[in-house]
């Protein structure tokens, strides 16, 4: 399945995403226009510049594979349902963080096969960090000027010896999230923007990321591929089944939780919070 993404294609994808990231940074470092979309979310020049760069990249490398982007025209489910394989991209995840200029935004590119994110790139231009995951191959992190380094989730520690690390959204809190935390054993909580939160779990710097607020499939698919390739899971908060893409007309995700491993202690806290 993921033999489709050869080593050469993976390298060219990473290079292309980095190039799109440089375009985004050039806008980030100056004054830029901000519009408001129909759903009242912000849209900047950088969202569209990244969208065009990533679509051009994917069309040049894999012209036969359809593309769904947050910033593309709406594609009806009647058409999408026939897609066995497609690219799912969020050209700029964390637009609010981009506008705040705190650096916590990413470019996300995922390959979906039969509803499963099997390959993903998450690139944080300001942090000069890139996370890559490929089903059956592994997960890696690349920092400025360095090579891809393998990453994996960490084993959940004994909370009496070491506090669990829980990560939450910087811009989208919820009462369910606070209720979840209230049911956990000893833990520390860090707030962060965009899909960086999933990447922290993938590289073993965080143990849990409960997302008990709305997201869309393009927000999470690339990082889900990284998490699962690193040995973790991204699970529907109600069913504890893996998140899947393109299963319905809506591209909204259910509430979910990202973890290294399942554990009865956090599962019972999650159940009580919903």
PDB file of N, CA, C and O in Angstrom, residues 167-232:
ATOM      1  N   UNK A 167      -1.246  17.247  26.785  1.00  0.00           N
ATOM      2  CA  UNK A 167      -1.164  18.459  25.961  1.00  0.00           C
ATOM      3  C   UNK A 167      -2.569  18.874  25.556  1.00  0.00           C
ATOM      4  O   UNK A 167      -3.436  18.030  25.303  1.00  0.00           O
ATOM      5  N   UNK A 168      -2.806  20.175  25.563  1.00  0.00           N
ATOM      6  CA  UNK A 168      -4.117  20.711  25.217  1.00  0.00           C
ATOM      7  C   UNK A 168      -4.000  21.843  24.218  1.00  0.00           C
ATOM      8  O   UNK A 168      -2.912  22.353  23.944  1.00  0.00           O
ATOM      9  N   UNK A 169      -5.129  22.262  23.677  1.00  0.00           N
ATOM     10  CA  UNK A 169      -5.160  23.317  22.663  1.00  0.00           C
ATOM     11  C   UNK A 169      -4.919  24.680  23.281  1.00  0.00           C
ATOM     12  O   UNK A 169      -5.426  24.982  24.356  1.00  0.00           O
ATOM     13  N   UNK A 170      -4.149  25.512  22.576  1.00  0.00           N
ATOM     14  CA  UNK A 170      -3.934  26.876  23.051  1.00  0.00           C
ATOM     15  C   UNK A 170      -5.154  27.761  22.793  1.00  0.00           C
ATOM     16  O   UNK A 170      -5.440  28.670  23.571  1.00  0.00           O
ATOM     17  N   UNK A 171      -5.885  27.493  21.726  1.00  0.00           N
ATOM     18  CA  UNK A 171      -6.972  28.393  21.327  1.00  0.00           C
ATOM     19  C   UNK A 171      -8.364  27.786  21.457  1.00  0.00           C
ATOM     20  O   UNK A 171      -9.350  28.475  21.234  1.00  0.00           O
ATOM     21  N   UNK A 172      -8.467  26.503  21.789  1.00  0.00           N
ATOM     22  CA  UNK A 172      -9.777  25.842  21.787  1.00  0.00           C
ATOM     23  C   UNK A 172      -9.938  24.952  23.024  1.00  0.00           C
ATOM     24  O   UNK A 172      -9.886  23.733  22.929  1.00  0.00           O
ATOM     25  N   UNK A 173     -10.117  25.545  24.178  1.00  0.00           N
ATOM     26  CA  UNK A 173     -10.359  24.765  25.387  1.00  0.00           C
ATOM     27  C   UNK A 173     -11.803  24.287  25.440  1.00  0.00           C
ATOM     28  O   UNK A 173     -12.638  24.670  24.629  1.00  0.00           O
ATOM     29  N   UNK A 174     -12.128  23.426  26.408  1.00  0.00           N
ATOM     30  CA  UNK A 174     -13.507  22.975  26.573  1.00  0.00           C
ATOM     31  C   UNK A 174     -13.704  22.466  27.994  1.00  0.00           C
ATOM     32  O   UNK A 174     -12.756  22.067  28.672  1.00  0.00           O
ATOM     33  N   UNK A 175     -14.967  22.490  28.435  1.00  0.00           N
ATOM     34  CA  UNK A 175     -15.266  21.993  29.777  1.00  0.00           C
ATOM     35  C   UNK A 175     -15.011  20.493  29.860  1.00  0.00           C
ATOM     36  O   UNK A 175     -14.644  19.971  30.911  1.00  0.00           O
ATOM     37  N   UNK A 176     -15.182  19.790  28.739  1.00  0.00           N
ATOM     38  CA  UNK A 176     -14.902  18.346  28.730  1.00  0.00           C
ATOM     39  C   UNK A 176     -13.419  18.077  28.985  1.00  0.00           C
ATOM     40  O   UNK A 176     -13.064  17.114  29.682  1.00  0.00           O
ATOM     41  N   UNK A 177     -12.573  18.928  28.428  1.00  0.00           N
ATOM     42  CA  UNK A 177     -11.134  18.759  28.638  1.00  0.00           C
ATOM     43  C   UNK A 177     -10.793  18.922  30.115  1.00  0.00           C
ATOM     44  O   UNK A 177     -10.020  18.138  30.679  1.00  0.00           O
ATOM     45  N   UNK A 178     -11.380  19.923  30.759  1.00  0.00           N
ATOM     46  CA  UNK A 178     -11.111  20.130  32.183  1.00  0.00           C
ATOM     47  C   UNK A 178     -11.660  18.974  33.009  1.00  0.00           C
ATOM     48  O   UNK A 178     -11.032  18.553  33.993  1.00  0.00           O
ATOM     49  N   UNK A 179     -12.822  18.441  32.618  1.00  0.00           N
ATOM     50  CA  UNK A 179     -13.392  17.290  33.333  1.00  0.00           C
ATOM     51  C   UNK A 179     -12.500  16.059  33.161  1.00  0.00           C
ATOM     52  O   UNK A 179     -12.304  15.280  34.110  1.00  0.00           O
ATOM     53  N   UNK A 180     -11.946  15.890  31.978  1.00  0.00           N
ATOM     54  CA  UNK A 180     -11.030  14.771  31.731  1.00  0.00           C
ATOM     55  C   UNK A 180      -9.819  14.882  32.643  1.00  0.00           C
ATOM     56  O   UNK A 180      -9.429  13.917  33.313  1.00  0.00           O
ATOM     57  N   UNK A 181      -9.234  16.048  32.700  1.00  0.00           N
ATOM     58  CA  UNK A 181      -8.048  16.248  33.541  1.00  0.00           C
ATOM     59  C   UNK A 181      -8.360  15.973  35.007  1.00  0.00           C
ATOM     60  O   UNK A 181      -7.516  15.428  35.743  1.00  0.00           O
ATOM     61  N   UNK A 182      -9.569  16.345  35.430  1.00  0.00           N
ATOM     62  CA  UNK A 182      -9.942  16.153  36.838  1.00  0.00           C
ATOM     63  C   UNK A 182      -9.966  14.670  37.224  1.00  0.00           C
ATOM     64  O   UNK A 182      -9.793  14.338  38.403  1.00  0.00           O
ATOM     65  N   UNK A 183     -10.145  13.800  36.237  1.00  0.00           N
ATOM     66  CA  UNK A 183     -10.203  12.373  36.522  1.00  0.00           C
ATOM     67  C   UNK A 183      -8.879  11.645  36.384  1.00  0.00           C
ATOM     68  O   UNK A 183      -8.812  10.431  36.588  1.00  0.00           O
ATOM     69  N   UNK A 184      -7.816  12.368  36.014  1.00  0.00           N
ATOM     70  CA  UNK A 184      -6.522  11.735  35.784  1.00  0.00           C
ATOM     71  C   UNK A 184      -5.682  11.668  37.055  1.00  0.00           C
ATOM     72  O   UNK A 184      -5.834  12.495  37.957  1.00  0.00           O
ATOM     73  N   UNK A 185      -4.757  10.718  37.128  1.00  0.00           N
ATOM     74  CA  UNK A 185      -3.749  10.770  38.192  1.00  0.00           C
ATOM     75  C   UNK A 185      -2.777  11.924  37.952  1.00  0.00           C
ATOM     76  O   UNK A 185      -2.994  12.740  37.050  1.00  0.00           O
ATOM     77  N   UNK A 186      -1.719  12.002  38.736  1.00  0.00           N
ATOM     78  CA  UNK A 186      -0.777  13.125  38.667  1.00  0.00           C
ATOM     79  C   UNK A 186      -0.321  13.375  37.230  1.00  0.00           C
ATOM     80  O   UNK A 186       0.122  12.458  36.538  1.00  0.00           O
ATOM     81  N   UNK A 187      -0.442  14.636  36.810  1.00  0.00           N
ATOM     82  CA  UNK A 187      -0.073  14.970  35.432  1.00  0.00           C
ATOM     83  C   UNK A 187       0.265  16.452  35.339  1.00  0.00           C
ATOM     84  O   UNK A 187      -0.073  17.245  36.212  1.00  0.00           O
ATOM     85  N   UNK A 188       0.943  16.792  34.258  1.00  0.00           N
ATOM     86  CA  UNK A 188       1.231  18.180  33.911  1.00  0.00           C
ATOM     87  C   UNK A 188       0.585  18.462  32.562  1.00  0.00           C
ATOM     88  O   UNK A 188       0.486  17.569  31.719  1.00  0.00           O
ATOM     89  N   UNK A 189       0.160  19.701  32.381  1.00  0.00           N
ATOM     90  CA  UNK A 189      -0.529  20.054  31.133  1.00  0.00           C
ATOM     91  C   UNK A 189       0.210  21.183  30.422  1.00  0.00           C
ATOM     92  O   UNK A 189       0.601  22.170  31.050  1.00  0.00           O
ATOM     93  N   UNK A 190       0.415  21.012  29.132  1.00  0.00           N
ATOM     94  CA  UNK A 190       1.053  22.024  28.294  1.00  0.00           C
ATOM     95  C   UNK A 190       0.075  22.402  27.189  1.00  0.00           C
ATOM     96  O   UNK A 190      -0.566  21.531  26.598  1.00  0.00           O
ATOM     97  N   UNK A 191      -0.059  23.703  26.917  1.00  0.00           N
ATOM     98  CA  UNK A 191      -0.930  24.167  25.839  1.00  0.00           C
ATOM     99  C   UNK A 191      -0.095  24.485  24.605  1.00  0.00           C
ATOM    100  O   UNK A 191       0.997  25.046  24.716  1.00  0.00           O
ATOM    101  N   UNK A 192      -0.624  24.121  23.448  1.00  0.00           N
ATOM    102  CA  UNK A 192       0.102  24.348  22.197  1.00  0.00           C
ATOM    103  C   UNK A 192      -0.892  24.427  21.053  1.00  0.00           C
ATOM    104  O   UNK A 192      -2.003  23.897  21.143  1.00  0.00           O
ATOM    105  N   UNK A 193      -0.494  25.091  19.971  1.00  0.00           N
ATOM    106  CA  UNK A 193      -1.374  25.236  18.820  1.00  0.00           C
ATOM    107  C   UNK A 193      -1.132  24.171  17.759  1.00  0.00           C
ATOM    108  O   UNK A 193      -0.121  23.473  17.760  1.00  0.00           O
ATOM    109  N   UNK A 194      -2.110  24.038  16.873  1.00  0.00           N
ATOM    110  CA  UNK A 194      -2.044  23.226  15.649  1.00  0.00           C
ATOM    111  C   UNK A 194      -1.766  21.743  15.906  1.00  0.00           C
ATOM    112  O   UNK A 194      -1.896  21.236  17.017  1.00  0.00           O
ATOM    113  N   UNK A 195      -1.376  21.035  14.844  1.00  0.00           N
ATOM    114  CA  UNK A 195      -1.152  19.589  14.937  1.00  0.00           C
ATOM    115  C   UNK A 195       0.164  19.246  15.626  1.00  0.00           C
ATOM    116  O   UNK A 195       0.521  18.076  15.747  1.00  0.00           O
ATOM    117  N   UNK A 196       0.887  20.262  16.101  1.00  0.00           N
ATOM    118  CA  UNK A 196       2.093  20.009  16.903  1.00  0.00           C
ATOM    119  C   UNK A 196       1.777  19.136  18.108  1.00  0.00           C
ATOM    120  O   UNK A 196       2.636  18.380  18.577  1.00  0.00           O
ATOM    121  N   UNK A 197       0.542  19.221  18.607  1.00  0.00           N
ATOM    122  CA  UNK A 197       0.169  18.461  19.808  1.00  0.00           C
ATOM    123  C   UNK A 197       0.257  16.962  19.557  1.00  0.00           C
ATOM    124  O   UNK A 197       0.736  16.198  20.407  1.00  0.00           O
ATOM    125  N   UNK A 198      -0.198  16.532  18.406  1.00  0.00           N
ATOM    126  CA  UNK A 198      -0.105  15.101  18.079  1.00  0.00           C
ATOM    127  C   UNK A 198       1.352  14.686  17.915  1.00  0.00           C
ATOM    128  O   UNK A 198       1.743  13.586  18.321  1.00  0.00           O
ATOM    129  N   UNK A 199       2.156  15.582  17.344  1.00  0.00           N
ATOM    130  CA  UNK A 199       3.568  15.251  17.121  1.00  0.00           C
ATOM    131  C   UNK A 199       4.319  15.084  18.437  1.00  0.00           C
ATOM    132  O   UNK A 199       5.255  14.285  18.520  1.00  0.00           O
ATOM    133  N   UNK A 200       3.916  15.832  19.467  1.00  0.00           N
ATOM    134  CA  UNK A 200       4.546  15.662  20.780  1.00  0.00           C
ATOM    135  C   UNK A 200       4.323  14.252  21.313  1.00  0.00           C
ATOM    136  O   UNK A 200       5.218  13.653  21.908  1.00  0.00           O
ATOM    137  N   UNK A 201       3.134  13.710  21.097  1.00  0.00           N
ATOM    138  CA  UNK A 201       2.871  12.330  21.516  1.00  0.00           C
ATOM    139  C   UNK A 201       3.705  11.371  20.667  1.00  0.00           C
ATOM    140  O   UNK A 201       4.311  10.424  21.181  1.00  0.00           O
ATOM    141  N   UNK A 202       3.780  11.633  19.363  1.00  0.00           N
ATOM    142  CA  UNK A 202       4.518  10.746  18.462  1.00  0.00           C
ATOM    143  C   UNK A 202       5.984  10.626  18.852  1.00  0.00           C
ATOM    144  O   UNK A 202       6.578   9.553  18.749  1.00  0.00           O
ATOM    145  N   UNK A 203       6.585  11.733  19.309  1.00  0.00           N
ATOM    146  CA  UNK A 203       8.019  11.677  19.629  1.00  0.00           C
ATOM    147  C   UNK A 203       8.283  11.411  21.106  1.00  0.00           C
ATOM    148  O   UNK A 203       9.429  11.500  21.562  1.00  0.00           O
ATOM    149  N   UNK A 204       7.225  11.080  21.868  1.00  0.00           N
ATOM    150  CA  UNK A 204       7.420  10.670  23.250  1.00  0.00           C
ATOM    151  C   UNK A 204       7.606  11.805  24.237  1.00  0.00           C
ATOM    152  O   UNK A 204       8.019  11.586  25.373  1.00  0.00           O
ATOM    153  N   UNK A 205       7.267  13.029  23.828  1.00  0.00           N
ATOM    154  CA  UNK A 205       7.361  14.168  24.751  1.00  0.00           C
ATOM    155  C   UNK A 205       6.054  14.413  25.501  1.00  0.00           C
ATOM    156  O   UNK A 205       6.024  15.171  26.467  1.00  0.00           O
ATOM    157  N   UNK A 206       4.980  13.822  25.031  1.00  0.00           N
ATOM    158  CA  UNK A 206       3.678  13.902  25.708  1.00  0.00           C
ATOM    159  C   UNK A 206       3.048  12.506  25.689  1.00  0.00           C
ATOM    160  O   UNK A 206       3.380  11.677  24.832  1.00  0.00           O
ATOM    161  N   UNK A 207       2.149  12.277  26.641  1.00  0.00           N
ATOM    162  CA  UNK A 207       1.502  10.969  26.765  1.00  0.00           C
ATOM    163  C   UNK A 207       0.093  10.968  26.189  1.00  0.00           C
ATOM    164  O   UNK A 207      -0.324   9.973  25.590  1.00  0.00           O
ATOM    165  N   UNK A 208      -0.633  12.072  26.384  1.00  0.00           N
ATOM    166  CA  UNK A 208      -2.039  12.123  25.988  1.00  0.00           C
ATOM    167  C   UNK A 208      -2.386  13.485  25.398  1.00  0.00           C
ATOM    168  O   UNK A 208      -1.943  14.515  25.894  1.00  0.00           O
ATOM    169  N   UNK A 209      -3.180  13.452  24.352  1.00  0.00           N
ATOM    170  CA  UNK A 209      -3.773  14.671  23.815  1.00  0.00           C
ATOM    171  C   UNK A 209      -5.249  14.399  23.559  1.00  0.00           C
ATOM    172  O   UNK A 209      -5.617  13.816  22.544  1.00  0.00           O
ATOM    173  N   UNK A 210      -6.116  14.797  24.508  1.00  0.00           N
ATOM    174  CA  UNK A 210      -7.550  14.660  24.271  1.00  0.00           C
ATOM    175  C   UNK A 210      -8.066  15.879  23.519  1.00  0.00           C
ATOM    176  O   UNK A 210      -7.861  17.012  23.954  1.00  0.00           O
ATOM    177  N   UNK A 211      -8.708  15.667  22.403  1.00  0.00           N
ATOM    178  CA  UNK A 211      -9.278  16.787  21.648  1.00  0.00           C
ATOM    179  C   UNK A 211     -10.799  16.701  21.782  1.00  0.00           C
ATOM    180  O   UNK A 211     -11.451  15.946  21.045  1.00  0.00           O
ATOM    181  N   UNK A 212     -11.335  17.434  22.733  1.00  0.00           N
ATOM    182  CA  UNK A 212     -12.751  17.380  23.042  1.00  0.00           C
ATOM    183  C   UNK A 212     -13.411  18.683  22.594  1.00  0.00           C
ATOM    184  O   UNK A 212     -14.125  19.348  23.332  1.00  0.00           O
ATOM    185  N   UNK A 213     -13.122  19.035  21.361  1.00  0.00           N
ATOM    186  CA  UNK A 213     -13.637  20.240  20.699  1.00  0.00           C
ATOM    187  C   UNK A 213     -13.540  19.969  19.197  1.00  0.00           C
ATOM    188  O   UNK A 213     -12.831  19.048  18.772  1.00  0.00           O
ATOM    189  N   UNK A 214     -14.242  20.754  18.372  1.00  0.00           N
ATOM    190  CA  UNK A 214     -14.321  20.432  16.937  1.00  0.00           C
ATOM    191  C   UNK A 214     -12.984  20.543  16.199  1.00  0.00           C
ATOM    192  O   UNK A 214     -12.169  21.423  16.473  1.00  0.00           O
ATOM    193  N   UNK A 215     -12.781  19.621  15.264  1.00  0.00           N
ATOM    194  CA  UNK A 215     -11.688  19.678  14.293  1.00  0.00           C
ATOM    195  C   UNK A 215     -12.203  19.075  12.989  1.00  0.00           C
ATOM    196  O   UNK A 215     -13.248  18.425  12.960  1.00  0.00           O
ATOM    197  N   UNK A 216     -11.427  19.259  11.926  1.00  0.00           N
ATOM    198  CA  UNK A 216     -11.751  18.635  10.646  1.00  0.00           C
ATOM    199  C   UNK A 216     -10.665  17.635  10.269  1.00  0.00           C
ATOM    200  O   UNK A 216      -9.569  17.652  10.831  1.00  0.00           O
ATOM    201  N   UNK A 217     -10.984  16.773   9.322  1.00  0.00           N
ATOM    202  CA  UNK A 217     -10.066  15.697   8.955  1.00  0.00           C
ATOM    203  C   UNK A 217      -8.719  16.227   8.482  1.00  0.00           C
ATOM    204  O   UNK A 217      -7.676  15.628   8.764  1.00  0.00           O
ATOM    205  N   UNK A 218      -8.717  17.354   7.766  1.00  0.00           N
ATOM    206  CA  UNK A 218      -7.426  17.875   7.280  1.00  0.00           C
ATOM    207  C   UNK A 218      -6.560  18.417   8.413  1.00  0.00           C
ATOM    208  O   UNK A 218      -5.354  18.541   8.269  1.00  0.00           O
ATOM    209  N   UNK A 219      -7.180  18.735   9.570  1.00  0.00           N
ATOM    210  CA  UNK A 219      -6.401  19.195  10.722  1.00  0.00           C
ATOM    211  C   UNK A 219      -5.540  18.087  11.313  1.00  0.00           C
ATOM    212  O   UNK A 219      -4.513  18.361  11.939  1.00  0.00           O
ATOM    213  N   UNK A 220      -5.987  16.849  11.175  1.00  0.00           N
ATOM    214  CA  UNK A 220      -5.407  15.754  11.961  1.00  0.00           C
ATOM    215  C   UNK A 220      -4.766  14.636  11.157  1.00  0.00           C
ATOM    216  O   UNK A 220      -3.949  13.888  11.693  1.00  0.00           O
ATOM    217  N   UNK A 221      -5.134  14.473   9.883  1.00  0.00           N
ATOM    218  CA  UNK A 221      -4.751  13.263   9.145  1.00  0.00           C
ATOM    219  C   UNK A 221      -3.243  13.077   9.038  1.00  0.00           C
ATOM    220  O   UNK A 221      -2.727  11.981   9.261  1.00  0.00           O
ATOM    221  N   UNK A 222      -2.514  14.137   8.702  1.00  0.00           N
ATOM    222  CA  UNK A 222      -1.054  13.995   8.535  1.00  0.00           C
ATOM    223  C   UNK A 222      -0.404  13.595   9.851  1.00  0.00           C
ATOM    224  O   UNK A 222       0.426  12.685   9.902  1.00  0.00           O
ATOM    225  N   UNK A 223      -0.784  14.281  10.928  1.00  0.00           N
ATOM    226  CA  UNK A 223      -0.199  13.968  12.231  1.00  0.00           C
ATOM    227  C   UNK A 223      -0.662  12.607  12.734  1.00  0.00           C
ATOM    228  O   UNK A 223       0.081  11.925  13.447  1.00  0.00           O
ATOM    229  N   UNK A 224      -1.887  12.187  12.377  1.00  0.00           N
ATOM    230  CA  UNK A 224      -2.332  10.841  12.748  1.00  0.00           C
ATOM    231  C   UNK A 224      -1.425   9.793  12.109  1.00  0.00           C
ATOM    232  O   UNK A 224      -1.060   8.798  12.751  1.00  0.00           O
ATOM    233  N   UNK A 225      -1.039  10.013  10.861  1.00  0.00           N
ATOM    234  CA  UNK A 225      -0.123   9.082  10.193  1.00  0.00           C
ATOM    235  C   UNK A 225       1.218   9.024  10.919  1.00  0.00           C
ATOM    236  O   UNK A 225       1.822   7.956  11.055  1.00  0.00           O
ATOM    237  N   UNK A 226       1.677  10.177  11.415  1.00  0.00           N
ATOM    238  CA  UNK A 226       2.934  10.211  12.160  1.00  0.00           C
ATOM    239  C   UNK A 226       2.796   9.454  13.479  1.00  0.00           C
ATOM    240  O   UNK A 226       3.644   8.634  13.847  1.00  0.00           O
ATOM    241  N   UNK A 227       1.700   9.718  14.209  1.00  0.00           N
ATOM    242  CA  UNK A 227       1.479   9.064  15.507  1.00  0.00           C
ATOM    243  C   UNK A 227       1.407   7.547  15.356  1.00  0.00           C
ATOM    244  O   UNK A 227       2.063   6.800  16.105  1.00  0.00           O
ATOM    245  N   UNK A 228       0.633   7.074  14.397  1.00  0.00           N
ATOM    246  CA  UNK A 228       0.461   5.627  14.267  1.00  0.00           C
ATOM    247  C   UNK A 228       1.751   4.960  13.785  1.00  0.00           C
ATOM    248  O   UNK A 228       2.094   3.868  14.232  1.00  0.00           O
ATOM    249  N   UNK A 229       2.501   5.647  12.917  1.00  0.00           N
ATOM    250  CA  UNK A 229       3.782   5.098  12.460  1.00  0.00           C
ATOM    251  C   UNK A 229       4.796   5.058  13.602  1.00  0.00           C
ATOM    252  O   UNK A 229       5.734   4.253  13.578  1.00  0.00           O
ATOM    253  N   UNK A 230       4.598   5.927  14.608  1.00  0.00           N
ATOM    254  CA  UNK A 230       5.489   5.968  15.776  1.00  0.00           C
ATOM    255  C   UNK A 230       5.035   5.020  16.879  1.00  0.00           C
ATOM    256  O   UNK A 230       5.635   4.995  17.956  1.00  0.00           O
ATOM    257  N   UNK A 231       3.968   4.256  16.614  1.00  0.00           N
ATOM    258  CA  UNK A 231       3.506   3.259  17.574  1.00  0.00           C
ATOM    259  C   UNK A 231       2.349   3.679  18.446  1.00  0.00           C
ATOM    260  O   UNK A 231       1.934   2.939  19.344  1.00  0.00           O
ATOM    261  N   UNK A 232       1.794   4.887  18.198  1.00  0.00           N
ATOM    262  CA  UNK A 232       0.678   5.372  18.998  1.00  0.00           C
ATOM    263  C   UNK A 232      -0.656   5.187  18.305  1.00  0.00           C
ATOM    264  O   UNK A 232      -0.762   4.517  17.271  1.00  0.00           O
TER     265      UNK A 232
END
